[in-house]
Coordinates of C-alpha atoms and ligand atoms in Angstrom, one line a residue:
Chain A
X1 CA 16.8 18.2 1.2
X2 CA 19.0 15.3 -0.1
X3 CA 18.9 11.8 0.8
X4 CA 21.7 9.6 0.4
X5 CA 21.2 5.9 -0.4
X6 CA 23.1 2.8 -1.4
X7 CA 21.9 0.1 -4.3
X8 CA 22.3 -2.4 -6.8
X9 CA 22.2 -1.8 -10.1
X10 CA 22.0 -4.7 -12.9
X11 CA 24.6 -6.2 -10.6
X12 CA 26.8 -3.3 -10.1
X13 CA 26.7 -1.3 -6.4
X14 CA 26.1 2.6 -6.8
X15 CA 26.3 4.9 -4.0
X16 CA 24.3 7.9 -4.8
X17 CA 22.8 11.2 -3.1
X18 CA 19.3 13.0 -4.7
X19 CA 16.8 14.9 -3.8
X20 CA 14.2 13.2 -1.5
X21 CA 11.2 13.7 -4.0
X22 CA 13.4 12.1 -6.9
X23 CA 11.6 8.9 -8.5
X24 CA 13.9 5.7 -9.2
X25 CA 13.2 6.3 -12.3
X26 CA 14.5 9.6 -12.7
X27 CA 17.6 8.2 -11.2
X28 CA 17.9 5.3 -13.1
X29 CA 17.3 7.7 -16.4
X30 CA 18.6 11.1 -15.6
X31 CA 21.7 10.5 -13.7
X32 CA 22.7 6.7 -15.0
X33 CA 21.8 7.5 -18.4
X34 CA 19.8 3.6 -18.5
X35 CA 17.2 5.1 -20.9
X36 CA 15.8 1.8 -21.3
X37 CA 13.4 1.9 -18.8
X38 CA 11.0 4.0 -20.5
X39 CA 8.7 7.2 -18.5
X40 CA 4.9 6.4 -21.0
X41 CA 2.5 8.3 -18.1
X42 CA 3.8 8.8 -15.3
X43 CA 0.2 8.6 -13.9
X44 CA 1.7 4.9 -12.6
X45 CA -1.3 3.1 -15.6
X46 CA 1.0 2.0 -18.4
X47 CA 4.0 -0.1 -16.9
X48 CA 6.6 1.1 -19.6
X49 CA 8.6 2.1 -16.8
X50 CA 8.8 -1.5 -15.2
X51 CA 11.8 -2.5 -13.3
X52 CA 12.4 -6.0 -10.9
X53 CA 13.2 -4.6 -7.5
X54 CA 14.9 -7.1 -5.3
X55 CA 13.5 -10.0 -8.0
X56 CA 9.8 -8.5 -8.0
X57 CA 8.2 -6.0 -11.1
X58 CA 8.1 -2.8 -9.8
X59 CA 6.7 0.6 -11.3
X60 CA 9.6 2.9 -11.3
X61 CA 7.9 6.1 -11.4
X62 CA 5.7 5.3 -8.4
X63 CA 8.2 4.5 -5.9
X64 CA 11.3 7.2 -4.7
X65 CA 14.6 6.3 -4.6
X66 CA 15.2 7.1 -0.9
X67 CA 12.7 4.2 -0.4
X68 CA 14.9 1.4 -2.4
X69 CA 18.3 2.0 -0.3
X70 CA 19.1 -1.1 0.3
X71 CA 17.5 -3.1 -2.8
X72 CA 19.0 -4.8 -5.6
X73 CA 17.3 -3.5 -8.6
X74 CA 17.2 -4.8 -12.1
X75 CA 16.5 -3.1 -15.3
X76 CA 16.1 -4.0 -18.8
X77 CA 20.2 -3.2 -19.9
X78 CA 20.7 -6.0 -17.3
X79 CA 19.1 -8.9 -18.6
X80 CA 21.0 -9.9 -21.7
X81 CA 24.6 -11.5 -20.6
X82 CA 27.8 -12.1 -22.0
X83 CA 26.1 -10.5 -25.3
X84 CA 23.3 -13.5 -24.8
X85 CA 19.7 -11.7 -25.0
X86 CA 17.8 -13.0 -21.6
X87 CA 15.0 -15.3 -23.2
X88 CA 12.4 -12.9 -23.2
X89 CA 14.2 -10.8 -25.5
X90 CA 14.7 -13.6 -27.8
X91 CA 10.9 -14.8 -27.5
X92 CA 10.1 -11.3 -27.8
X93 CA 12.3 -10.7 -31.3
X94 CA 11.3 -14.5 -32.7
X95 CA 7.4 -13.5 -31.9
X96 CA 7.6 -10.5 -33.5
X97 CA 6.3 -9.0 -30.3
X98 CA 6.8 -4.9 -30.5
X99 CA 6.2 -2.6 -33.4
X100 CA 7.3 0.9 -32.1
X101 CA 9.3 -0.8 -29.0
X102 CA 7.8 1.7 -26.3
X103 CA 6.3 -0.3 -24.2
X104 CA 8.6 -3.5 -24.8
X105 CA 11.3 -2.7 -21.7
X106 CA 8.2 -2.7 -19.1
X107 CA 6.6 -5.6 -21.0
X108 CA 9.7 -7.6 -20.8
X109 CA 10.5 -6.9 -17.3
X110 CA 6.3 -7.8 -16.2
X111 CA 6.5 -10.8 -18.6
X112 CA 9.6 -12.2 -16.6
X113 CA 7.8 -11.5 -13.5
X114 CA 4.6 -13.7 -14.7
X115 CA 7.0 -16.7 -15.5
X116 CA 8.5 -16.2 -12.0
X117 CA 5.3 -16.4 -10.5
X118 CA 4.0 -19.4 -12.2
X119 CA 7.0 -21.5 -12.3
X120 CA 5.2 -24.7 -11.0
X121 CA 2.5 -25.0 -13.0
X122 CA 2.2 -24.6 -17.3
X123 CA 1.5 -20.5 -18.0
X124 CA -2.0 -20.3 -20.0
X125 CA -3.2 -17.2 -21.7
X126 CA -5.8 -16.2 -20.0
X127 CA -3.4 -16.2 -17.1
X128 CA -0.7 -14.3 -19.1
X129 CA -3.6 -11.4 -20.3
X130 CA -4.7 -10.9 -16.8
X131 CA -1.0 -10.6 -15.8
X132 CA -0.5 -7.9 -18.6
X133 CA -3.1 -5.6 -17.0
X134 CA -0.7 -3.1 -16.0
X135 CA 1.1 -3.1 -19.1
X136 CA 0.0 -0.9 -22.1
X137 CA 0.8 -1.6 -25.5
X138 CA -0.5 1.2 -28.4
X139 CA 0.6 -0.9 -31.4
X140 CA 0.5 -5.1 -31.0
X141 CA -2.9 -5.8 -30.0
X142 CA -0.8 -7.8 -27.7
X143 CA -1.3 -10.7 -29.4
X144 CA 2.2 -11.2 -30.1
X145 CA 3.2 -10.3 -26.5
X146 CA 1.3 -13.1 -24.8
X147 CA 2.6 -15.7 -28.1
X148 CA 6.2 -14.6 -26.8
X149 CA 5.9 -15.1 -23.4
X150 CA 4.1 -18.3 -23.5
X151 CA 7.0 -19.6 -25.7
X152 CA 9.6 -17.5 -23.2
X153 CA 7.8 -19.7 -20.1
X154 CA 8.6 -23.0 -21.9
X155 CA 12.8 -22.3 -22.6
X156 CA 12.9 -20.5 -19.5
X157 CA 11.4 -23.0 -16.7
X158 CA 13.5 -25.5 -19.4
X159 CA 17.1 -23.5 -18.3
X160 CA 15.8 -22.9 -14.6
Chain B
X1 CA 6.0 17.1 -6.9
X2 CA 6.3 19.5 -4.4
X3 CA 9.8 19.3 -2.7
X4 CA 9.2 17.6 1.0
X5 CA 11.3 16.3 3.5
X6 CA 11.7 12.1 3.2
X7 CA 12.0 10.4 6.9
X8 CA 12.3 6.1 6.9
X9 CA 10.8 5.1 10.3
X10 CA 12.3 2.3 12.0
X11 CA 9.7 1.7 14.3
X12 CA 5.9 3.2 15.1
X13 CA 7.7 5.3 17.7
X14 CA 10.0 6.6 15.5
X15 CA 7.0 6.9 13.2
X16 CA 4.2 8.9 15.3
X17 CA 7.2 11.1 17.1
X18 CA 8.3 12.2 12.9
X19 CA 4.6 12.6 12.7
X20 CA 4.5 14.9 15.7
X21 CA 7.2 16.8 14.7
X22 CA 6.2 18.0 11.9
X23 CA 3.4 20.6 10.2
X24 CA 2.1 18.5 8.0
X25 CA 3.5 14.9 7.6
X26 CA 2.3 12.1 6.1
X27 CA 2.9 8.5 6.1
X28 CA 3.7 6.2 3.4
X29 CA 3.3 2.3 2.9
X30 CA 2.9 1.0 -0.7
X31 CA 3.0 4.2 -1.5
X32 CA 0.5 3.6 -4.7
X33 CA -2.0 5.9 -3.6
X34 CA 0.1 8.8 -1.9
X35 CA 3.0 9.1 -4.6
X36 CA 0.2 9.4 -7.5
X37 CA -1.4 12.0 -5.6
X38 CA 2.1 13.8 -4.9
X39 CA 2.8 13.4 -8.3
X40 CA -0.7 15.5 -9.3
X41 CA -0.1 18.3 -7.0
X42 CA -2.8 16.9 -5.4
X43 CA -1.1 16.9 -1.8
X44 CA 1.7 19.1 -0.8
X45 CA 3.2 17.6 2.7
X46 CA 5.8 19.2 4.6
X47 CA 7.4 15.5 5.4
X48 CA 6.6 12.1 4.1
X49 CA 7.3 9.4 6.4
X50 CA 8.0 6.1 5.4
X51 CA 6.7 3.0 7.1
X52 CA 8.5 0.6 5.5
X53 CA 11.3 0.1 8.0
X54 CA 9.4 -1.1 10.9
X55 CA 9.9 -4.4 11.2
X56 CA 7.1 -7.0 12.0
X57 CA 4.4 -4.6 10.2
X58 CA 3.9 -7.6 7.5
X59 CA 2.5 -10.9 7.3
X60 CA -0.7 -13.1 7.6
X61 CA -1.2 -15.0 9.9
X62 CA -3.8 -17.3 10.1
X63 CA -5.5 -18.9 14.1
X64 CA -8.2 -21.1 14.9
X65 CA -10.9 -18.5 13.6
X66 CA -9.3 -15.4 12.6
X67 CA -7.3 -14.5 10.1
X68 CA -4.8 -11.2 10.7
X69 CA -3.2 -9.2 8.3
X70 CA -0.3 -7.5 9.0
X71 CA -0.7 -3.1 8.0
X72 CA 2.0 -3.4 5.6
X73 CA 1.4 -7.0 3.7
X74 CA 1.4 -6.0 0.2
X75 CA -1.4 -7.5 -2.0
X76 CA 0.3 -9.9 -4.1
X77 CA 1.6 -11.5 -0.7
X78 CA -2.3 -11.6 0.7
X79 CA -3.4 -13.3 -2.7
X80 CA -0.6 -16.1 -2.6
X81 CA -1.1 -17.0 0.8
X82 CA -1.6 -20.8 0.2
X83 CA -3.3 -21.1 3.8
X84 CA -5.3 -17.8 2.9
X85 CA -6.7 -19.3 -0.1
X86 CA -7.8 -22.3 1.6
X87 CA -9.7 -21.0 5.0
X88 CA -11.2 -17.6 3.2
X89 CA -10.6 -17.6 -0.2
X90 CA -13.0 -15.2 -1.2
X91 CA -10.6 -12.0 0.5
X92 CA -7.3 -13.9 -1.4
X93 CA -9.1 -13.3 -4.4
X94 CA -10.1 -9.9 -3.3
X95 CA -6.6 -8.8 -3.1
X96 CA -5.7 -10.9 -6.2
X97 CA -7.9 -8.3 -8.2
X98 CA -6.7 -5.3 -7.1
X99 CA -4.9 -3.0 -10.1
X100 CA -2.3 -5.1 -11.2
X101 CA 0.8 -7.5 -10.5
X102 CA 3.1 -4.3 -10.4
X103 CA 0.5 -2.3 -7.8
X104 CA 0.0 -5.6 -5.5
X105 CA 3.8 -5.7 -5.4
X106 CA 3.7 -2.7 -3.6
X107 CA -0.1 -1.5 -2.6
X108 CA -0.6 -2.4 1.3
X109 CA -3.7 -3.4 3.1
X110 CA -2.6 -0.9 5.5
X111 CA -2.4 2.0 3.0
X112 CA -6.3 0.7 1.4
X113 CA -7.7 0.8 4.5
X114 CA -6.7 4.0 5.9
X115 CA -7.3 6.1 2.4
X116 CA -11.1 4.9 2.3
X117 CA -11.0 5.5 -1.6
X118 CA -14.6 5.0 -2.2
X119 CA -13.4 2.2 -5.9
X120 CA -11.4 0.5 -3.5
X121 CA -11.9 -3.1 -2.8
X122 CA -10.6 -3.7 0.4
X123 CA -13.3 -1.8 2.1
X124 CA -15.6 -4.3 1.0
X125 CA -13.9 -7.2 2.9
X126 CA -13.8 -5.1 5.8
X127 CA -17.4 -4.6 6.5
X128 CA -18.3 -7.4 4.8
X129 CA -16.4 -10.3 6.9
X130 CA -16.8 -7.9 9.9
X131 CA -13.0 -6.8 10.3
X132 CA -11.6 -5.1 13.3
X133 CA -8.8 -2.5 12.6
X134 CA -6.1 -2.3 14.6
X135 CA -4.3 0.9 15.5
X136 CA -1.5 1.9 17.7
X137 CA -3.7 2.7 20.3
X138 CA -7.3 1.3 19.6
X139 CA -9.7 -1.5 17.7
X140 CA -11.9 -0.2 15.5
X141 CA -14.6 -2.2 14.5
X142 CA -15.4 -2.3 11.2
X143 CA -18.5 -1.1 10.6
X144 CA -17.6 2.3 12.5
X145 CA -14.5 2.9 10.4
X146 CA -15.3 4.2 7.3
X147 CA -17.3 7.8 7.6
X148 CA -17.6 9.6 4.3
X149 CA -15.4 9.7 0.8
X150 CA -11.5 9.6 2.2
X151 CA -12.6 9.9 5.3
X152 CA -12.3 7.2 7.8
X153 CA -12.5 7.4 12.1
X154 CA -8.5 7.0 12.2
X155 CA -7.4 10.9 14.2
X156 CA -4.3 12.7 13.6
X157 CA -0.9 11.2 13.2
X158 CA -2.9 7.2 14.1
X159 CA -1.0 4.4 12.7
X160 CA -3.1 0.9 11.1
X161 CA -1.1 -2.1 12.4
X162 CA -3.0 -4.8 11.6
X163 CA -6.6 -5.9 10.2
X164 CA -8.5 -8.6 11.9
X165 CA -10.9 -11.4 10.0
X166 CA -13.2 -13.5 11.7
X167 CA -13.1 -16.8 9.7
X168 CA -16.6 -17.1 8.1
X169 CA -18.8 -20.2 7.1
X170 CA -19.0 -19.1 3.9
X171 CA -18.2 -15.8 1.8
X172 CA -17.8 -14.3 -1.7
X173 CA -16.5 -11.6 -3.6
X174 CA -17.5 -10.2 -6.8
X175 CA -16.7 -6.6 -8.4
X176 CA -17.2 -5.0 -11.7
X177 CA -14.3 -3.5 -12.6
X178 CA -13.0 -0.1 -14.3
X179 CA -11.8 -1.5 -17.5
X180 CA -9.2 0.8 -17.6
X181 CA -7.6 1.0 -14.0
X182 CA -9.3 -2.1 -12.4
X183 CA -10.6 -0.1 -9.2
X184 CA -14.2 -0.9 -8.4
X185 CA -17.2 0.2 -10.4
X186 CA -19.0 -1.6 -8.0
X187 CA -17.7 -4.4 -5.4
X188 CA -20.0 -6.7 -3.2
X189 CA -18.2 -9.1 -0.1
X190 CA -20.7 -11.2 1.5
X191 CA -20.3 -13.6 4.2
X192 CA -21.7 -16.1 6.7
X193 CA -21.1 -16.9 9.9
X194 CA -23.4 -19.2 12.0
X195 CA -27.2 -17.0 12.1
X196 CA -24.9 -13.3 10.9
X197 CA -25.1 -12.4 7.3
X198 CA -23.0 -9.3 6.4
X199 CA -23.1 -7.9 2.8
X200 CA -20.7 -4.9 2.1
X201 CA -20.3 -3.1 -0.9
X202 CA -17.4 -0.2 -2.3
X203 CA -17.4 1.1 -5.2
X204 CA -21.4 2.7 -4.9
X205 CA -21.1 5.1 -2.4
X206 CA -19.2 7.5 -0.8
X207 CA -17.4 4.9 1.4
X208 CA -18.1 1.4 2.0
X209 CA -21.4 0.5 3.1
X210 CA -23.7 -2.0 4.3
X211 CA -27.3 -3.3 3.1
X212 CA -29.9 -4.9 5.8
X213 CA -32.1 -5.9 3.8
X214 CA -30.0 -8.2 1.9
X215 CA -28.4 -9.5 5.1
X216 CA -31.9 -10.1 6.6
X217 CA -33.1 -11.9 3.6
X218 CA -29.8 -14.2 2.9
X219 CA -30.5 -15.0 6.8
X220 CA -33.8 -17.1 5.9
X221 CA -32.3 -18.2 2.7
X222 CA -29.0 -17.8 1.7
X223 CA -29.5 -18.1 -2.3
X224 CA -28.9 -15.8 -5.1
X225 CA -32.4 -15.5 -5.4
X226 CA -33.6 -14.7 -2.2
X227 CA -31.8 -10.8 -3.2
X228 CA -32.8 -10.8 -6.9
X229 CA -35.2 -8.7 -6.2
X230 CA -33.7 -6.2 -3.5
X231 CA -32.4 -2.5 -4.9
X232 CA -30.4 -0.1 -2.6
X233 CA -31.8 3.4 -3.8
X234 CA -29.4 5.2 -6.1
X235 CA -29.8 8.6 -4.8
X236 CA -26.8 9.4 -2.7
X237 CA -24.7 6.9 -5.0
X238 CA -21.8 7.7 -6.6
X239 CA -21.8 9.2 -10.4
X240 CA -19.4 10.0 -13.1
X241 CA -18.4 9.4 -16.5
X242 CA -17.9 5.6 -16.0
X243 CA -21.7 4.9 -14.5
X244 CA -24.3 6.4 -13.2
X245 CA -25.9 6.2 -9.6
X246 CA -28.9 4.7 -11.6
X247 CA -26.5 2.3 -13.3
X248 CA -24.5 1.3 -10.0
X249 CA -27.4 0.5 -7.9
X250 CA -28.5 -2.3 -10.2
X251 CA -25.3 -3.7 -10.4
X252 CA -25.0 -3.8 -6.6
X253 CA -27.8 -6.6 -6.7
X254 CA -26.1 -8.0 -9.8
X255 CA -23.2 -8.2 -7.8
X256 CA -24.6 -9.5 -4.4
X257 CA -26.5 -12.0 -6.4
X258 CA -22.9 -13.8 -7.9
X259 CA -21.2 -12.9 -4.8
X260 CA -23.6 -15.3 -2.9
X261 CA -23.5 -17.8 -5.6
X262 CA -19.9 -17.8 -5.4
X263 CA -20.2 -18.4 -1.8
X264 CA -22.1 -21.1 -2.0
X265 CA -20.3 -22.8 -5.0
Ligands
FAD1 C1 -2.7 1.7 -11.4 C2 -3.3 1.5 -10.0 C3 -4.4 0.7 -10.0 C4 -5.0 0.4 -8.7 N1 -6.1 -0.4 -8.7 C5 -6.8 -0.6 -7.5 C6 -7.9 -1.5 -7.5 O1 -8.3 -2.1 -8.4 N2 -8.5 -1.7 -6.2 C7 -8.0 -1.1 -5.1 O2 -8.6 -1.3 -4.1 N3 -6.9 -0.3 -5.2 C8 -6.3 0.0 -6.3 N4 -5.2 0.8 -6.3 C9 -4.7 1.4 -5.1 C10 -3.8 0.4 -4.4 O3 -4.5 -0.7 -3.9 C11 -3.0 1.1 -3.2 O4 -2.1 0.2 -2.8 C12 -3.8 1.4 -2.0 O5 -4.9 2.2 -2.2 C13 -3.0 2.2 -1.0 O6 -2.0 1.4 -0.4 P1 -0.5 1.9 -0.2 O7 0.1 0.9 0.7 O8 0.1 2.0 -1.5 O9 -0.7 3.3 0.6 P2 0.0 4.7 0.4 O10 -0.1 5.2 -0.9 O11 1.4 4.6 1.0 O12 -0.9 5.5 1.4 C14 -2.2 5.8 1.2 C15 -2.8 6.7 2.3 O13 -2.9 5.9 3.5 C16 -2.1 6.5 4.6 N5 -1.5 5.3 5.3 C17 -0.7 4.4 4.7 N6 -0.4 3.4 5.6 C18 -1.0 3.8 6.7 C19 -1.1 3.1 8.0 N7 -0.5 2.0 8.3 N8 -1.8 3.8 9.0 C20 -2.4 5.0 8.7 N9 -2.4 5.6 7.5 C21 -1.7 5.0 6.6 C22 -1.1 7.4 3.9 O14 -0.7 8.5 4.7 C23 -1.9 7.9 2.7 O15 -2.7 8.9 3.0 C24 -4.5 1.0 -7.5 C25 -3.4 1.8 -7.6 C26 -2.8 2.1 -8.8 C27 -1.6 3.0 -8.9
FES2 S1 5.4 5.6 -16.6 FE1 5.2 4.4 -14.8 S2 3.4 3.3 -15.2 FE2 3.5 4.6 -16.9
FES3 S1 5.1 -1.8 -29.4 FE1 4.5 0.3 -29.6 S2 3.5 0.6 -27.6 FE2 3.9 -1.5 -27.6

């Protein structure tokens, strides 16, 4: 069986018919080529495959596509406009916060959604590690990750 | 995944006649615990059907001295609920601990409840604050609801609405996480309301449980110490590679212990 569905997609609308057990993140990767959002376990642990669905962080490979008709989502080729990297990718290049890059799409996408979440009070880093449990980095120690997205909260709530 | 036939429900009607319909259906909320298992082979339904087009399935709302949550409220929307946090703070947090920002975006109280997964932390709040589940055609109280490991009194093709709290005195939560996926090692809600004492704890046995002899003791004094020395017997308690029965009974004082002083604090 097929299902046919109608979404956003980093701003643009895409009408699209799949199979009714395909994953948005097949979707997103398979048939729209956006490769960015990465596939690390597919057990739904590591959050490489993060994606903001109507605003919120999402895991893309737990959640179908038939189930997002509707939704506006948003992935990690949609951030950066006009050529201008979204500040997370900036915090995330000044901090030196990736080695192999992997896990960086689903870190950046959760590390927006932390800043969203706490816009009314300053981010701390305990709050930012306990926000990064479903977020797996092999290589960084994460050190670097939480650095660049307390710095990322500061410029960000700054623009906002 | 095995190929199956996707439905979106529109309302519970809609819902229970899909259900009917079909061999072997099965419904979907948050999905975080059905499309991991569909993913594993684990499961191989005929049609899912998708709950999250009924309208008025989510929300908390919060009365004089109960507190209901709505089948399909999603974690993260339980643990910001300002008012929440302020008349029973101890199940905001509850839902503020469950997997992570990602799985409370999606993960329903709805979906917890009805899977009776015996690391999972709502269970816990349920029979310790005394819940009443609400289905499309019953209550359930509670303590009657969970029977055994994933299996609960809910019968074929029955649909959670809603979960009802009694507002409590006083209450507490404390668990021990997995390190690795944040489900419960061992998780201990206890609460107080005028002379009742409940204690319920997930994580130790095959479903969520309570312990009288706790309860009766935090009745005449309700202080850390008064269950310091109180141990559930670990035969019948869960075991694996993470802790052993031994191992989680001891931590279900440890816990109970903090959960009171929590309570209290
Ligand atoms: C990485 C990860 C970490 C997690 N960590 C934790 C944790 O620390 N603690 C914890 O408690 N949980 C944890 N979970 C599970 C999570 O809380 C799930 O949200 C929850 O167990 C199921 O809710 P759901 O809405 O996603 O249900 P679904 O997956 O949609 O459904 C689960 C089951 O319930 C049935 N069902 C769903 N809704 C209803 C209803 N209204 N009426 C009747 N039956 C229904 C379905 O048919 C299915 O059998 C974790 C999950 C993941 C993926
Ligand atoms: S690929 Fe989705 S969580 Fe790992
Ligand atoms: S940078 Fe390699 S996994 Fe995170």
């Amino acid at each position: 069986m097929t299902v046919k569905f109608s979404i956003t997609v980093n701003g643009k609308p895409v009408e699209g018919e799949t199979e009714d057990r395909t994953l948005l993140v097949q979707y997103l990767r398979e048939d729209m080529r956006l490769t960015g959002t990465h596939v690390g376990c597919d057990t739904s642990q590591c959050g490489c495959c993060t994606v903001h669905i109507d605003g919120k962080p999402v895991k893309s490979c737990t959640i179908l596509c038939a189930q997002v008709d509707g939704c506006e989502i948003t992935t990690i080729e949609g951030l950066a406009k006009d050529g201008e990297l979204h500040p997370m990718q900036n915090a995330f290049r000044e901090n030196h916060a990736l080695q192999c890059g992997f896990c960086t799409p689903g870190m950046v996408m959760s590390a927006i959604g932390i800043v969203d979440r706490h816009k009314d009070e300053s981010l701390d880093e305990k709050t930012v590690r306990h926000e990064l449990e479903g977020n797996i980095c092999r290589c960084t120690g994460y050190h670097n990750i939480v650095k660049a997205i307390l710095a990322a909260s500061v410029t960000m709530n700054k623009n906002a | 995944m095995y190929e199956f036939t996707y439905q979106k429900a529109s309302s519970l009607d809609e819902a229970k006649e899909a259900y009917g319909a079909s061999d072997e259906a099965k419904y979907m909320s948050g999905g975080m615990t059905l499309l991991p298992t569909l993913k594993q082979r684990l499961a191989r339904p005929s049609h899912v059907i998708d709950l999250g087009g009924v309208n008025d399935m989510s929300g908390v709302v919060i009365e004089n001295d109960k507190v209901t949550i709505l089948a399909r409220t999603p974690h993260a929307q339980v643990a910001s609920n300002i008012e929440l946090q302020r008349v029973l703070p101890a199940l905001a947090k509850l839902a503020g601990g469950i997997g992570d920002p990602m799985v409370r975006n999606r993960g329903t109280i709805g979906g917890s409840t009805a899977n009776s997964d015996p690391a999972a932390d709502y269970p816990a709040s349920i029979v310790g604050l005394g819940a009443t589940v609400h289905t499309d055609r019953r209550q359930i109280s509670g303590d009657d609801f969970f029977l055994d490991l994933f299996e609960t009194a809910l019968e074929e093709g029955e649909i959670i609405t809603k979960v009802t709290y009694p507002i409590p005195d006083r209450a507490g939560y404390m668990k021990f996480p997995n390190p690795a996926s944040r489900y419960c090692i061992v998780g201990v809600m206890v609460s107080q309301r005028g002379t009742t004492v409940r204690v319920g704890v997930t994580g130790a046995g095959a479903c969520a449980f309570r312990v009288p002899e706790m309860e009766e003791k935090l009745a005449c004094e309700f202080s850390p110490n008064a269950v310091a020395d109180i141990k559930v017997p670990a035969e019948d308690l869960n075991e694996d590679i993470h802790a052993s029965a031994e191992y989680r009974a001891h931590l279900v004082t440890v816990m109970a212990k903090r959960a009171v002083a929590e309570a209290i604090s």
